[in-house]
Amino acid sequence: MSEIAGDIVAEETMAMRVVGSLRDEIVSMAMKPGDVISESDIAARYGISRQPVREAFIRLAQQGLLLIRPKRATVVKKISPDGVRQSRFIRESIEVEIIRRVAAQPGADAAAVLAGLIADQEEASGKGDSRGFHLLDELFHRTLARLAGVEYAWQLIDDHKMQLDRVRYLTLGVSSSQRAIAEHKAIAEAVGRADVAGAERAMRDHLGRAEALLSQTIADFPDYFE
């Protein structure tokens, strides 16, 4: 590889690293809607030039997370209610098919694997570890995709659920995590029974709470929404 090509690859790699880091901060609400973000500050944080940061900002803007305004400060974009609803539609459409496949042929270890994940979620909830619970929640759903033999489908979901995740982070708490755990148990129990219809119903009920969460979050945090 030539030196020029190597530099391009290095910048591309760094831009992706910045995208991943800033995406996590925005989705987890560490950076809130309306917060100002500058290329120079981020470049200084990572000890890099502004070029990969600029590329990262463009990608985050394409994902609906940043608002780049010519000759004005770049800000964290407010949450789009329509984007949240579209995220939920995409997620539910894919995950319902995933759970139907898992329940139809659950495999010998499916029940034990899901039970173990739920036990970890209960531990995180008991400790009040919202961040840890969210990661374990994600792992539960990603594991279902793996058990269905379509783990790539989870990547498609992950690429389109950022707006929905921002709402979820705003509503994380012990009561919401306990409800999610109960719903995960209902899903896992239906899988254990190889009950396809029951598993689908449990998954739809679980994901269907998004609309109620959205309405409540808009009421609680109106300044965070478009």
Tab-separated table of C-alpha atoms in Angstrom, residues 2-99:
chain	number	residue	atom	x	y	z
A	2	SER	CA	1.346	3.441	-0.934
A	3	GLU	CA	1.897	6.111	1.711
A	4	ILE	CA	-0.989	8.182	0.335
A	5	ALA	CA	-3.347	5.202	0.361
A	6	GLY	CA	-2.230	4.372	3.886
A	7	ASP	CA	-3.038	7.899	5.043
A	8	ILE	CA	-6.504	7.704	3.483
A	9	VAL	CA	-7.221	4.382	5.203
A	10	ALA	CA	-5.977	5.759	8.527
A	11	GLU	CA	-8.231	8.810	8.235
A	12	GLU	CA	-11.186	6.616	7.290
A	13	THR	CA	-10.551	4.378	10.295
A	14	MET	CA	-10.302	7.348	12.634
A	15	ALA	CA	-13.474	8.875	11.206
A	16	MET	CA	-15.345	5.626	11.916
A	17	ARG	CA	-13.960	5.585	15.453
A	18	VAL	CA	-15.217	9.129	16.019
A	19	VAL	CA	-18.600	8.261	14.493
A	20	GLY	CA	-18.984	5.311	16.857
A	21	SER	CA	-17.944	7.253	19.937
A	22	LEU	CA	-20.104	10.307	19.249
A	23	ARG	CA	-23.054	8.158	18.216
A	24	ASP	CA	-22.899	6.392	21.593
A	25	GLU	CA	-22.764	9.725	23.430
A	26	ILE	CA	-25.714	11.141	21.496
A	27	VAL	CA	-27.877	8.009	21.683
A	28	SER	CA	-27.199	7.563	25.416
A	29	MET	CA	-28.099	11.233	25.968
A	30	ALA	CA	-24.633	12.028	27.350
A	31	MET	CA	-24.863	14.701	24.638
A	32	LYS	CA	-28.339	16.156	24.612
A	33	PRO	CA	-30.434	17.602	21.781
A	34	GLY	CA	-29.359	21.166	21.159
A	35	ASP	CA	-25.855	20.746	22.595
A	36	VAL	CA	-23.190	22.537	20.553
A	37	ILE	CA	-20.374	20.383	19.175
A	38	SER	CA	-17.302	21.670	17.345
A	39	GLU	CA	-14.802	20.029	15.022
A	40	SER	CA	-11.880	21.649	16.832
A	41	ASP	CA	-12.979	20.385	20.260
A	42	ILE	CA	-13.461	16.828	19.032
A	43	ALA	CA	-10.171	16.894	17.111
A	44	ALA	CA	-8.396	18.035	20.277
A	45	ARG	CA	-10.092	15.308	22.317
A	46	TYR	CA	-8.772	12.587	20.009
A	47	GLY	CA	-5.496	14.274	19.120
A	48	ILE	CA	-6.254	14.176	15.398
A	49	SER	CA	-6.710	16.590	12.514
A	50	ARG	CA	-10.088	18.117	11.746
A	51	GLN	CA	-10.515	16.206	8.440
A	52	PRO	CA	-11.657	12.848	9.920
A	53	VAL	CA	-13.800	14.754	12.417
A	54	ARG	CA	-15.461	16.632	9.569
A	55	GLU	CA	-16.163	13.327	7.816
A	56	ALA	CA	-17.591	11.901	11.051
A	57	PHE	CA	-19.871	14.915	11.453
A	58	ILE	CA	-21.189	14.465	7.911
A	59	ARG	CA	-21.990	10.800	8.574
A	60	LEU	CA	-23.694	11.595	11.867
A	61	ALA	CA	-25.748	14.269	10.117
A	62	GLN	CA	-26.787	11.689	7.508
A	63	GLN	CA	-27.902	9.444	10.381
A	64	GLY	CA	-30.070	12.243	11.768
A	65	LEU	CA	-27.957	12.830	14.885
A	66	LEU	CA	-26.236	16.133	14.084
A	67	LEU	CA	-27.451	19.329	12.471
A	68	ILE	CA	-24.705	21.009	10.446
A	69	ARG	CA	-25.503	24.654	9.733
A	70	PRO	CA	-23.245	26.664	7.399
A	71	LYS	CA	-21.478	29.489	9.258
A	72	ARG	CA	-23.292	28.523	12.453
A	73	ALA	CA	-22.525	26.081	15.251
A	74	THR	CA	-23.128	22.387	14.671
A	75	VAL	CA	-25.560	21.009	17.237
A	76	VAL	CA	-26.916	17.650	18.341
A	77	LYS	CA	-30.133	17.292	16.404
A	78	LYS	CA	-33.432	17.138	18.230
A	79	ILE	CA	-35.269	13.827	18.250
A	80	SER	CA	-37.654	13.278	15.366
A	81	PRO	CA	-40.963	11.704	16.477
A	82	ASP	CA	-41.479	10.514	12.905
A	83	GLY	CA	-37.989	9.011	12.946
A	84	VAL	CA	-38.805	7.175	16.168
A	85	ARG	CA	-41.989	5.750	14.643
A	86	GLN	CA	-40.155	4.649	11.513
A	87	SER	CA	-37.438	3.041	13.641
A	88	ARG	CA	-40.074	1.112	15.532
A	89	PHE	CA	-41.744	-0.019	12.297
A	90	ILE	CA	-38.469	-1.345	10.876
A	91	ARG	CA	-37.524	-3.038	14.127
A	92	GLU	CA	-40.894	-4.692	14.692
A	93	SER	CA	-41.145	-5.903	11.088
A	94	ILE	CA	-37.800	-7.692	11.352
A	95	GLU	CA	-37.964	-8.896	14.958
A	96	VAL	CA	-41.386	-10.469	14.609
A	97	GLU	CA	-40.040	-12.667	11.830
A	98	ILE	CA	-36.945	-13.420	13.925
A	99	ILE	CA	-38.974	-14.592	16.913
